């Protein structure tokens, strides 16, 4: 296929990001796959080459490294790849009381969820604006809609992603470039295990599957919607927060975060 566009997906090795890779490949995109686990990226690239003839550039990078965004754009430039869609999906959470959590891990969380996402967006956006084509798909969370005791920093990083995305979507209207923010609720991936949060009460209410969540994000992106909350139950919860006293919302969030 000669005129394929390219989607760059961060955190494409597992979970929602791997499903985004499968969806964009199915839709005829070539891929730039970024994460630390090179083996998984190679496996996904090979699967998608067989299924769709997708060409993938694999970048094994730790995106908590402040130099990583410059490395990523340098690699795509050297490979003469025009990034048409940037999917800022990589992210992680840290469970526990803020004052007791490991500080370095906490700062890496902010670096990945906030700084790297902002940095990559700023690096790739001007090219999209010049071409009057392309878009950004950011992955926030339903955590973005309220404070989250026991994952205080994670919730705050996701609020940042939501607000940044909505503001950029507004700034970019009429440019031909769109910004969409996907807000998943609990989703069955590696996320909670990695965050040491598998016993949270919230998870007893069930999780969505990563494929459904990524499909919701993709559809909203294609439709040019600035925000999509995946799943009706999650949408309802996010709406209910808007009409409730913030103190009460925070108390309820604490209850659902507790084990
Ligand atoms: N699962 C949920 O319940 C849920 C709910 C709402 C929002 N989200 C958001 O959805 C996004 C995807 O998470 P997921 O649920 O799919 O979790 P996941 O299965 O843990 O996948 C996270 C992805 O991010 C990558 N990643 C993590 N740290 C990285 C680093 N330092 N450098 C490069 N890549 C890194 C991982 O790759 P490597 O380990 O190979 O580097 C992996 O591919 C995240 O932004 C998360 O906050 C998840």
XYZ file of N, CA and C and ligand atoms in Angstrom:
825
model
N 0.864 -1.204 0.000
C 0.000 0.000 0.000
C 0.894 1.246 0.000
N 0.878 2.068 -1.068
C 1.873 3.133 -1.189
C 1.671 4.311 -0.226
N 0.438 4.754 -0.044
C 0.235 6.010 0.662
C -0.217 5.824 2.094
N 0.422 4.925 2.778
C 0.015 4.705 4.173
C 0.445 5.867 5.035
N -0.416 6.212 5.976
C -0.036 7.175 7.002
C 0.676 6.422 8.122
N 1.271 7.189 9.035
C 1.986 6.560 10.143
C 1.442 7.050 11.475
N 1.204 6.097 12.369
C 0.814 6.429 13.754
C 1.949 6.029 14.684
N 2.344 6.951 15.530
C 3.347 6.657 16.566
C 2.595 6.390 17.863
N 2.821 5.233 18.449
C 2.082 4.838 19.658
C 3.066 4.590 20.788
N 2.919 5.335 21.870
C 3.774 5.078 23.036
C 3.087 4.038 23.921
N 3.907 3.214 24.557
C 3.340 2.163 25.408
C 2.593 1.138 24.585
N 3.200 0.762 23.451
C 2.518 -0.161 22.522
C 2.788 -1.625 22.829
N 3.550 -1.912 23.874
C 3.955 -3.298 24.139
C 2.883 -4.110 24.864
N 2.021 -3.452 25.595
C 1.001 -4.156 26.404
C -0.313 -3.377 26.365
N -1.364 -4.025 26.851
C -2.609 -3.340 27.203
C -3.237 -2.509 26.098
N -3.680 -1.345 26.470
C -4.446 -0.487 25.551
C -3.575 -0.070 24.355
N -2.299 0.184 24.603
C -1.397 0.606 23.523
C -1.206 -0.473 22.477
N -1.108 -1.725 22.903
C -0.968 -2.834 21.951
C -2.244 -2.932 21.100
N -3.396 -2.700 21.728
C -4.661 -2.737 20.972
C -4.735 -1.570 19.992
N -4.221 -0.402 20.390
C -4.162 0.720 19.433
C -3.304 0.341 18.228
N -2.188 -0.344 18.482
C -1.318 -0.759 17.372
C -2.114 -1.634 16.404
N -2.870 -2.575 16.962
C -3.654 -3.493 16.108
C -4.722 -2.716 15.318
N -5.345 -1.748 15.965
C -6.416 -0.993 15.284
C -5.828 -0.111 14.169
N -4.771 0.637 14.486
C -4.209 1.527 13.460
C -3.654 0.705 12.286
N -3.081 -0.463 12.581
C -2.585 -1.330 11.501
C -3.755 -1.804 10.630
N -4.801 -2.250 11.282
C -6.006 -2.684 10.550
C -6.550 -1.572 9.652
N -6.431 -0.337 10.130
C -6.960 0.800 9.375
C -5.979 1.296 8.316
N -4.879 0.582 8.130
C -3.974 0.881 7.013
C -2.797 1.778 7.347
N -2.534 1.998 8.618
C -1.391 2.827 9.011
C -0.127 1.977 9.125
N 1.018 2.585 8.844
C 2.285 2.054 9.328
C 2.470 2.559 10.749
N 3.421 1.970 11.467
C 3.508 2.268 12.904
C 4.911 2.617 13.359
N 4.984 3.464 14.360
C 6.196 3.613 15.164
C 5.780 3.164 16.561
N 6.420 2.111 17.048
C 6.020 1.513 18.333
C 7.090 1.820 19.366
N 6.674 2.468 20.458
C 7.638 2.886 21.477
C 7.259 2.292 22.839
N 8.229 1.713 23.498
C 8.089 1.212 24.876
C 9.450 0.652 25.280
N 9.547 0.127 26.512
C 10.843 -0.422 26.934
C 11.021 -1.865 26.494
N 9.913 -2.633 26.421
C 10.021 -4.076 26.179
C 10.097 -4.367 24.683
N 11.328 -4.368 24.167
C 11.537 -4.491 22.716
C 10.977 -5.804 22.167
N 11.115 -6.894 22.940
C 10.621 -8.200 22.470
C 9.132 -8.163 22.136
N 8.372 -7.559 23.039
C 6.915 -7.476 22.840
C 6.604 -6.621 21.608
N 7.357 -5.530 21.451
C 7.122 -4.653 20.296
C 7.416 -5.409 18.996
N 8.504 -6.170 19.009
C 8.875 -6.941 17.808
C 7.795 -7.976 17.488
N 7.271 -8.604 18.545
C 6.218 -9.618 18.375
C 4.968 -8.993 17.746
N 4.583 -7.831 18.245
C 3.384 -7.150 17.725
C 3.629 -6.692 16.284
N 4.828 -6.163 16.033
C 5.160 -5.698 14.675
C 5.076 -6.863 13.686
N 5.586 -8.030 14.109
C 5.596 -9.175 13.199
C 4.159 -9.664 12.956
N 3.363 -9.700 14.024
C 1.937 -10.076 13.896
C 1.230 -9.158 12.879
N 1.518 -7.864 12.973
C 0.778 -6.899 12.145
C 1.311 -6.839 10.717
N 2.583 -7.180 10.561
C 3.120 -7.255 9.196
C 2.445 -8.412 8.460
N 2.288 -9.526 9.181
C 1.633 -10.700 8.556
C 0.167 -10.405 8.256
N -0.506 -9.781 9.209
C -1.956 -9.577 9.063
C -2.300 -8.475 8.057
N -1.504 -7.397 8.047
C -1.912 -6.220 7.251
C -0.799 -5.645 6.372
N 0.370 -6.267 6.389
C 1.502 -5.701 5.632
C 2.028 -4.418 6.254
N 1.781 -4.245 7.546
C 2.190 -3.013 8.240
C 3.707 -2.955 8.388
N 4.282 -1.778 8.108
C 5.705 -1.582 8.402
C 5.814 -0.860 9.733
N 6.670 -1.366 10.609
C 6.798 -0.770 11.946
C 8.243 -0.407 12.231
N 8.427 0.770 12.787
C 9.728 1.137 13.357
C 9.607 0.920 14.856
N 10.534 0.138 15.398
C 10.482 -0.167 16.823
C 11.501 0.676 17.561
N 11.042 1.414 18.539
C 11.956 2.225 19.347
C 11.856 1.766 20.794
N 12.895 1.091 21.260
C 12.938 0.648 22.657
C 13.491 1.808 23.473
N 12.612 2.429 24.235
C 13.053 3.613 24.977
C 12.314 3.700 26.302
N 13.038 4.167 27.305
C 12.401 4.471 28.590
C 11.943 5.922 28.533
N 10.640 6.093 28.443
C 10.091 7.445 28.245
C 10.062 8.266 29.536
N 10.596 7.716 30.624
C 10.780 8.571 31.810
C 12.138 9.279 31.743
N 12.926 8.902 30.750
C 14.204 9.585 30.546
C 13.907 10.940 29.896
N 14.339 12.052 30.497
C 14.014 13.367 29.927
C 14.511 13.542 28.485
N 15.525 12.758 28.087
C 16.036 12.867 26.717
C 15.259 12.021 25.719
N 14.292 11.224 26.192
C 13.614 10.265 25.305
C 12.822 10.928 24.162
N 12.066 11.990 24.418
C 11.315 12.580 23.301
C 12.224 13.059 22.162
N 13.371 13.648 22.503
C 14.305 14.096 21.464
C 14.847 12.885 20.700
N 15.113 11.793 21.427
C 15.585 10.553 20.777
C 14.524 10.037 19.802
N 13.281 10.046 20.245
C 12.189 9.507 19.416
C 12.040 10.318 18.130
N 12.025 11.637 18.242
C 11.842 12.433 16.999
C 13.081 12.336 16.125
N 14.242 12.218 16.735
C 15.466 12.050 15.946
C 15.401 10.752 15.134
N 14.929 9.691 15.762
C 14.844 8.392 15.080
C 13.815 8.418 13.949
N 12.679 9.078 14.166
C 11.679 9.107 13.090
C 12.162 10.010 11.945
N 12.885 11.071 12.289
C 13.413 11.961 11.246
C 14.460 11.223 10.415
N 15.394 10.532 11.107
C 16.429 9.762 10.380
C 15.822 8.715 9.465
N 14.716 8.113 9.910
C 14.075 7.069 9.101
C 13.145 7.683 8.048
N 13.120 9.020 7.999
C 12.281 9.747 7.039
C 10.799 9.369 7.176
N 10.383 9.266 8.432
C 8.980 8.913 8.705
C 8.217 10.165 9.126
N 7.130 10.417 8.425
C 6.238 11.518 8.807
C 5.198 10.963 9.777
N 5.175 11.496 10.979
C 4.201 11.011 11.966
C 2.890 11.775 11.777
N 1.859 11.060 11.353
C 0.563 11.694 11.092
C -0.321 11.686 12.325
N -0.165 10.640 13.125
C -0.965 10.530 14.351
C -0.031 10.160 15.497
N -0.153 10.914 16.574
C 0.627 10.614 17.785
C -0.334 10.116 18.856
N -0.117 8.894 19.300
C -0.953 8.335 20.368
C -0.121 8.310 21.648
N -0.400 9.252 22.531
C 0.300 9.330 23.815
C -0.424 8.436 24.810
N -0.009 7.173 24.814
C -0.728 6.187 25.632
C 0.068 5.744 26.858
N 1.397 5.724 26.769
C 2.219 5.191 27.873
C 1.924 5.956 29.164
N 1.789 5.198 30.234
C 1.529 5.844 31.523
C 1.548 4.793 32.609
N 1.774 5.216 33.834
C 1.655 4.268 34.938
C 1.207 4.983 36.197
N 0.766 4.188 37.162
C 0.268 4.744 38.417
C 1.080 4.220 39.593
N 0.982 4.929 40.683
C 1.681 4.524 41.914
C 0.654 4.557 43.038
N 0.467 3.397 43.672
C -0.558 3.273 44.701
C 0.041 3.522 46.082
N -0.738 4.156 46.965
C -0.297 4.324 48.351
C -0.392 5.778 48.794
N -0.052 5.989 50.070
C -0.090 7.351 50.598
C 1.072 8.168 50.033
N 0.752 9.339 49.544
C 1.722 10.215 48.890
C 2.991 10.381 49.723
N 2.814 10.638 51.032
C 3.969 10.949 51.885
C 4.860 9.733 52.130
N 4.312 8.528 51.844
C 5.109 7.307 52.079
C 5.650 6.687 50.790
N 5.135 7.139 49.664
C 5.547 6.529 48.394
C 6.973 6.914 48.024
N 7.593 6.057 47.244
C 8.948 6.331 46.780
C 8.960 7.604 45.919
N 9.810 8.533 46.292
C 9.820 9.841 45.625
C 10.276 9.741 44.175
N 11.325 8.967 43.927
C 11.852 8.872 42.555
C 10.788 8.295 41.613
N 10.075 7.258 42.104
C 9.017 6.629 41.304
C 7.899 7.646 41.033
N 7.605 8.428 42.043
C 6.567 9.457 41.922
C 6.943 10.465 40.830
N 8.196 10.881 40.843
C 8.634 11.875 39.859
C 8.717 11.281 38.455
N 9.068 9.976 38.377
C 9.076 9.313 37.059
C 7.650 9.254 36.491
N 6.690 9.057 37.397
C 5.281 9.009 36.992
C 4.870 10.343 36.351
N 5.261 11.436 36.995
C 4.927 12.759 36.442
C 5.675 12.967 35.115
N 6.923 12.514 35.090
C 7.719 12.672 33.868
C 7.030 11.965 32.690
N 6.593 10.715 32.916
C 5.981 9.956 31.814
C 4.583 10.476 31.483
N 3.738 10.554 32.507
C 2.323 10.848 32.250
C 2.105 12.295 31.796
N 2.970 13.197 32.257
C 2.766 14.622 31.972
C 3.841 15.175 31.038
N 5.110 15.097 31.467
C 6.153 15.834 30.744
C 6.448 15.213 29.380
N 6.617 13.904 29.345
C 6.913 13.263 28.050
C 5.746 13.448 27.086
N 4.531 13.287 27.601
C 3.337 13.472 26.749
C 3.318 14.894 26.159
N 3.621 15.866 26.992
C 3.610 17.265 26.535
C 4.753 17.494 25.538
N 5.913 16.946 25.864
C 7.102 17.138 25.035
C 6.898 16.537 23.638
N 6.418 15.290 23.592
C 6.195 14.645 22.288
C 5.144 15.417 21.483
N 4.114 15.861 22.175
C 3.054 16.618 21.491
C 3.645 17.880 20.870
N 4.454 18.580 21.663
C 5.043 19.838 21.177
C 6.005 19.597 20.013
N 6.683 18.438 20.021
C 7.638 18.140 18.942
C 6.926 17.768 17.641
N 5.843 17.026 17.725
C 5.211 16.524 16.495
C 4.095 17.429 15.962
N 3.553 18.266 16.812
C 2.395 19.082 16.400
C 2.715 20.080 15.278
N 3.824 20.810 15.329
C 4.061 21.811 14.271
C 4.036 21.216 12.862
N 4.603 20.020 12.691
C 4.584 19.374 11.368
C 3.159 19.097 10.922
N 2.335 18.660 11.866
C 0.926 18.372 11.530
C 0.215 19.672 11.126
N 0.508 20.730 11.862
C -0.152 22.012 11.558
C 0.291 22.508 10.184
N 1.581 22.403 9.872
C 2.082 22.808 8.542
C 1.373 22.034 7.441
N 1.158 20.742 7.693
C 0.534 19.900 6.663
C -0.996 19.999 6.691
N -1.515 20.707 7.709
C -2.970 20.820 7.902
C -3.623 19.438 7.956
N -2.930 18.514 8.610
C -3.439 17.144 8.649
C -2.791 16.397 9.818
N -3.586 15.567 10.448
C -3.035 14.712 11.505
C -3.764 14.907 12.810
N -3.251 14.274 13.834
C -3.938 14.404 15.121
C -3.185 13.758 16.265
N -3.646 14.119 17.444
C -3.077 13.608 18.690
C -4.193 12.854 19.420
N -3.865 11.685 19.900
C -4.805 10.910 20.716
C -4.133 10.663 22.065
N -4.596 11.363 23.073
C -4.004 11.251 24.408
C -4.839 10.309 25.277
N -4.171 9.503 26.063
C -4.904 8.618 26.978
C -4.825 9.193 28.391
N -5.977 9.658 28.870
C -6.077 10.113 30.266
C -6.721 8.980 31.053
N -7.823 9.268 31.728
C -8.480 8.252 32.568
C -9.729 8.899 33.149
N -10.653 8.072 33.643
C -11.754 8.649 34.414
C -11.199 9.230 35.723
N -9.954 8.870 36.066
C -9.275 9.486 37.218
C -9.136 10.994 37.035
N -9.249 11.457 35.799
C -9.062 12.883 35.511
C -10.166 13.752 36.108
N -11.303 13.136 36.472
C -12.478 13.941 36.817
C -12.617 14.255 38.303
N -11.754 13.668 39.130
C -11.856 13.960 40.573
C -10.508 13.686 41.238
N -10.348 14.199 42.482
C -9.121 13.868 43.214
C -9.128 12.389 43.571
N -7.933 11.801 43.716
C -7.860 10.355 43.975
C -6.950 10.001 45.129
N -7.457 10.101 46.363
C -6.640 9.682 47.494
C -6.122 8.266 47.275
N -4.913 8.009 47.677
C -4.180 6.741 47.517
C -3.582 6.554 46.122
N -3.984 7.414 45.200
C -3.251 7.505 43.920
C -3.258 8.987 43.539
N -2.901 9.818 44.506
C -3.104 11.266 44.388
C -2.395 11.855 43.172
N -1.155 11.448 42.985
C -0.373 12.035 41.882
C -0.883 11.511 40.542
N -1.189 10.225 40.496
C -1.699 9.649 39.243
C -2.964 10.385 38.789
N -3.918 10.564 39.688
C -5.169 11.249 39.326
C -4.867 12.668 38.838
N -3.938 13.333 39.526
C -3.598 14.704 39.135
C -2.939 14.735 37.754
N -2.104 13.731 37.457
C -1.481 13.729 36.124
C -2.546 13.549 35.040
N -3.554 12.756 35.329
C -4.577 12.499 34.313
C -5.503 13.708 34.132
N -5.710 14.477 35.216
C -6.449 15.740 35.063
C -5.698 16.668 34.127
N -4.387 16.696 34.304
C -3.541 17.525 33.426
C -3.738 17.107 31.962
N -3.700 15.792 31.714
C -3.816 15.313 30.327
C -5.169 15.721 29.731
N -6.219 15.582 30.540
C -7.557 15.953 30.056
C -7.628 17.450 29.731
N -7.175 18.277 30.664
C -7.287 19.733 30.459
C -6.399 20.208 29.323
N -5.196 19.656 29.240
C -4.303 20.018 28.128
C -4.959 19.657 26.802
N -5.500 18.454 26.735
C -6.088 17.981 25.473
C -7.265 18.863 25.050
N -8.130 19.184 25.995
C -9.298 19.999 25.645
C -8.874 21.391 25.174
N -7.869 21.956 25.838
C -7.405 23.287 25.448
C -6.769 23.249 24.062
N -5.970 22.215 23.807
C -5.315 22.111 22.492
C -6.351 21.866 21.398
N -7.347 21.050 21.709
C -8.395 20.799 20.716
C -9.038 22.119 20.313
N -9.216 22.993 21.298
C -9.783 24.306 21.004
C -8.812 25.166 20.190
N -7.554 25.216 20.615
C -6.568 26.041 19.892
C -6.414 25.597 18.446
N -6.597 24.308 18.212
C -6.287 23.757 16.888
C -7.493 23.657 15.960
N -8.681 24.069 16.461
C -9.840 23.941 15.584
C -9.575 24.830 14.367
N -9.979 24.408 13.220
C -9.745 25.101 11.946
C -8.330 24.877 11.400
N -7.494 24.091 12.043
C -6.137 23.866 11.507
C -6.048 22.564 10.724
N -7.079 21.734 10.806
C -7.012 20.427 10.159
C -6.390 19.376 11.051
N -5.977 19.795 12.271
C -5.363 18.858 13.212
C -6.309 18.694 14.398
N -6.534 17.452 14.811
C -7.478 17.231 15.909
C -6.768 16.674 17.137
N -7.379 16.900 18.280
C -6.870 16.328 19.527
C -8.035 15.619 20.214
N -7.803 14.377 20.584
C -8.828 13.594 21.279
C -8.237 13.049 22.567
N -9.006 13.111 23.627
C -8.565 12.566 24.906
C -9.463 11.385 25.271
N -8.857 10.222 25.357
C -9.594 9.014 25.756
C -9.498 8.851 27.269
N -10.660 8.694 27.904
C -10.694 8.489 29.357
C -11.251 7.100 29.655
N -10.377 6.125 29.822
C -10.868 4.791 30.204
C -11.151 4.739 31.699
N -12.077 3.861 32.107
C -12.194 3.489 33.511
C -11.327 2.259 33.712
N -11.600 1.503 34.784
C -10.793 0.309 35.056
C -10.788 -0.612 33.837
N -9.601 -0.999 33.425
C -9.423 -1.807 32.218
C -8.473 -2.949 32.549
N -8.790 -4.132 32.019
C -7.959 -5.316 32.334
C -6.666 -5.281 31.523
N -5.592 -4.798 32.147
C -4.257 -4.730 31.530
C -3.234 -5.000 32.634
N -1.993 -4.678 32.367
C -0.933 -4.838 33.379
C -0.960 -3.714 34.408
N -1.776 -2.686 34.136
C -1.696 -1.429 34.881
C -1.763 -1.589 36.406
N -2.794 -2.304 36.899
C -3.006 -2.352 38.347
C -1.947 -3.194 39.049
N -1.493 -4.244 38.368
C -0.410 -5.054 38.924
C 0.843 -4.195 39.065
N 1.145 -3.445 38.036
C 2.341 -2.603 38.049
C 2.242 -1.495 39.093
N 1.000 -1.054 39.366
C 0.803 0.030 40.339
C 0.662 -0.513 41.761
N 0.746 -1.853 41.923
C 0.495 -2.487 43.230
C -0.890 -2.150 43.754
N -1.860 -2.177 42.852
C -3.207 -1.748 43.221
C -4.253 -2.785 42.829
N -3.881 -4.063 42.905
C -4.821 -5.098 42.442
C -5.962 -5.359 43.421
N -5.789 -4.903 44.665
C -6.820 -5.191 45.676
C -7.805 -4.031 45.877
N -7.698 -3.010 45.073
C -8.598 -1.856 45.219
C -10.059 -2.265 45.089
N -10.909 -1.650 45.910
C -12.347 -1.966 45.875
C -12.932 -1.703 44.483
N -12.446 -0.659 43.844
C -12.933 -0.262 42.520
C -12.953 -1.439 41.536
N -11.947 -2.305 41.641
C -11.815 -3.394 40.674
C -12.872 -4.478 40.868
N -13.521 -4.465 42.060
C -14.577 -5.455 42.303
C -15.810 -5.152 41.446
N -15.899 -3.916 40.918
C -17.050 -3.570 40.079
C -16.822 -3.965 38.618
N -15.686 -4.600 38.343
C -15.432 -5.085 36.982
C -14.559 -4.142 36.171
N -13.966 -4.722 35.140
C -13.067 -3.952 34.267
C -13.500 -4.129 32.819
N -13.206 -3.138 32.006
C -13.453 -3.287 30.565
C -12.247 -3.986 29.931
N -12.427 -4.478 28.707
C -11.264 -5.072 28.045
C -10.576 -4.008 27.185
N -9.249 -4.206 27.027
C -8.418 -3.177 26.392
C -8.829 -2.910 24.946
N -9.299 -3.947 24.267
C -9.656 -3.771 22.854
C -10.854 -2.824 22.713
N -11.874 -3.059 23.552
C -13.075 -2.212 23.492
C -12.709 -0.756 23.789
N -11.841 -0.572 24.783
C -11.437 0.783 25.176
C -10.703 1.474 24.021
N -9.764 0.741 23.417
C -8.995 1.334 22.316
C -9.901 1.628 21.111
N -10.858 0.733 20.852
C -11.794 0.982 19.730
C -12.603 2.256 19.999
N -13.043 2.454 21.238
C -13.781 3.676 21.587
C -12.915 4.908 21.316
N -11.645 4.814 21.704
C -10.731 5.938 21.487
C -10.530 6.204 20.017
N -10.356 5.143 19.247
C -10.114 5.309 17.808
C -11.330 5.956 17.125
N -12.517 5.444 17.460
C -13.737 5.994 16.842
C -13.890 7.478 17.159
N -13.625 7.851 18.411
C -13.747 9.267 18.805
C -12.708 10.105 18.079
N -11.517 9.551 17.915
C -10.449 10.256 17.203
C -10.859 10.527 15.752
N -11.374 9.501 15.096
C -11.793 9.646 13.697
C -12.924 10.680 13.585
N -13.789 10.696 14.598
C -14.920 11.635 14.583
C -14.488 13.042 15.008
N -13.258 13.191 15.444
C -12.768 14.514 15.866
C -13.325 14.973 17.196
N -13.742 14.015 18.027
C -14.291 14.408 19.336
C -13.163 14.731 20.304
N -13.278 15.828 21.066
C -12.183 16.175 21.984
C -12.049 15.225 23.174
N -13.164 14.684 23.648
C -13.100 13.815 24.829
C -14.025 12.621 24.642
N -13.549 11.451 25.022
C -14.439 10.294 25.068
C -14.170 9.511 26.348
N -15.255 9.196 27.030
C -15.171 8.324 28.213
C -15.634 6.949 27.761
N -14.775 5.970 27.957
C -15.101 4.631 27.462
C -16.049 3.917 28.424
N -17.186 3.479 27.901
C -18.131 2.693 28.716
C -19.189 3.578 29.364
N -20.454 3.115 29.260
C -21.569 3.921 29.760
C -21.484 4.140 31.270
N -21.127 3.080 32.006
C -21.042 3.179 33.471
C -19.984 4.224 33.867
N -18.872 4.205 33.157
C -17.805 5.171 33.444
C -18.248 6.588 33.105
N -18.989 6.707 32.010
C -19.492 8.019 31.594
C -20.436 8.577 32.667
N -21.323 7.693 33.150
C -22.296 8.101 34.163
C -21.587 8.567 35.438
N -20.581 7.822 35.847
C -19.824 8.178 37.051
C -19.136 9.524 36.888
N -18.528 9.725 35.722
C -17.816 10.992 35.475
C -18.802 12.161 35.484
N -20.007 11.936 34.967
C -21.010 13.006 34.963
C -21.496 13.305 36.384
N -21.656 12.247 37.178
C -22.224 12.439 38.520
C -21.309 13.311 39.382
N -20.033 13.246 39.103
C -19.051 14.039 39.853
C -19.305 15.535 39.690
N -19.818 15.901 38.511
C -19.988 17.330 38.201
C -21.046 17.993 39.075
N -21.983 17.179 39.586
C -23.091 17.764 40.338
C -23.011 17.456 41.830
N -21.897 16.921 42.265
C -21.762 16.540 43.684
C -20.713 17.432 44.355
N -20.880 17.650 45.680
C -19.870 18.440 46.399
C -18.503 17.762 46.305
N -17.460 18.548 46.077
C -16.129 17.972 45.827
C -15.616 17.174 47.025
N -15.990 17.646 48.232
C -15.512 16.923 49.410
C -16.095 15.504 49.436
N -17.379 15.422 49.107
C -18.039 14.115 49.076
C -17.428 13.227 47.981
N -17.200 13.839 46.833
C -16.605 13.109 45.706
C -15.256 12.528 46.121
N -14.480 13.310 46.859
C -13.140 12.862 47.278
C -13.239 11.717 48.287
N -14.226 11.816 49.195
C -14.440 10.744 50.185
C -14.825 9.445 49.466
N -15.711 9.556 48.488
C -16.139 8.358 47.748
C -14.965 7.784 46.949
N -14.182 8.669 46.350
C -13.009 8.197 45.590
C -12.068 7.444 46.522
N -11.891 7.953 47.731
C -11.016 7.274 48.705
C -11.529 5.861 48.997
N -12.873 5.772 49.195
C -13.477 4.457 49.494
C -13.209 3.462 48.358
N -13.364 3.933 47.117
C -13.188 2.996 46.001
C -11.717 2.640 45.789
N -10.834 3.518 46.246
C -9.406 3.238 46.082
C -8.878 2.325 47.182
N -9.599 2.266 48.310
C -9.111 1.446 49.419
C -9.209 -0.029 49.100
N -8.432 -0.814 49.829
C -8.423 -2.264 49.576
C -9.532 -2.942 50.358
N -5.802 -0.110 32.916
C -6.586 0.818 33.444
O -7.432 0.537 34.319
C -6.486 2.248 32.974
C -7.545 3.111 33.266
C -7.478 4.424 32.827
C -6.396 4.864 32.111
N -5.365 4.019 31.835
C -4.215 4.545 31.081
O -4.063 3.811 29.895
C -2.713 3.914 29.445
C -2.221 2.531 29.066
O -2.172 1.736 30.241
P -2.553 0.199 30.259
O -3.759 0.057 31.091
O -2.571 -0.369 28.903
O -1.346 -0.364 31.144
P -0.188 -1.394 30.848
O -0.749 -2.693 30.383
O 0.659 -1.371 32.092
O 0.623 -0.731 29.645
C 1.383 0.431 29.835
C 2.236 0.681 28.623
O 3.053 1.831 28.886
C 4.409 1.481 28.673
N 5.293 2.143 29.598
C 5.210 2.169 30.958
N 6.265 2.798 31.476
C 7.028 3.177 30.403
C 8.266 3.850 30.285
N 8.953 4.256 31.366
N 8.776 4.075 29.057
C 8.119 3.632 27.960
N 6.938 3.006 28.013
C 6.410 2.770 29.219
C 4.480 -0.029 28.907
O 5.551 -0.576 28.154
P 6.929 -1.164 28.742
O 6.671 -1.697 30.115
O 7.311 -2.188 27.741
O 7.869 0.005 28.733
C 3.153 -0.493 28.347
O 3.255 -0.709 26.960
C -1.939 4.571 30.575
O -1.729 5.927 30.276
C -2.877 4.442 31.773
O -2.681 5.469 32.711
C -5.393 2.713 32.230
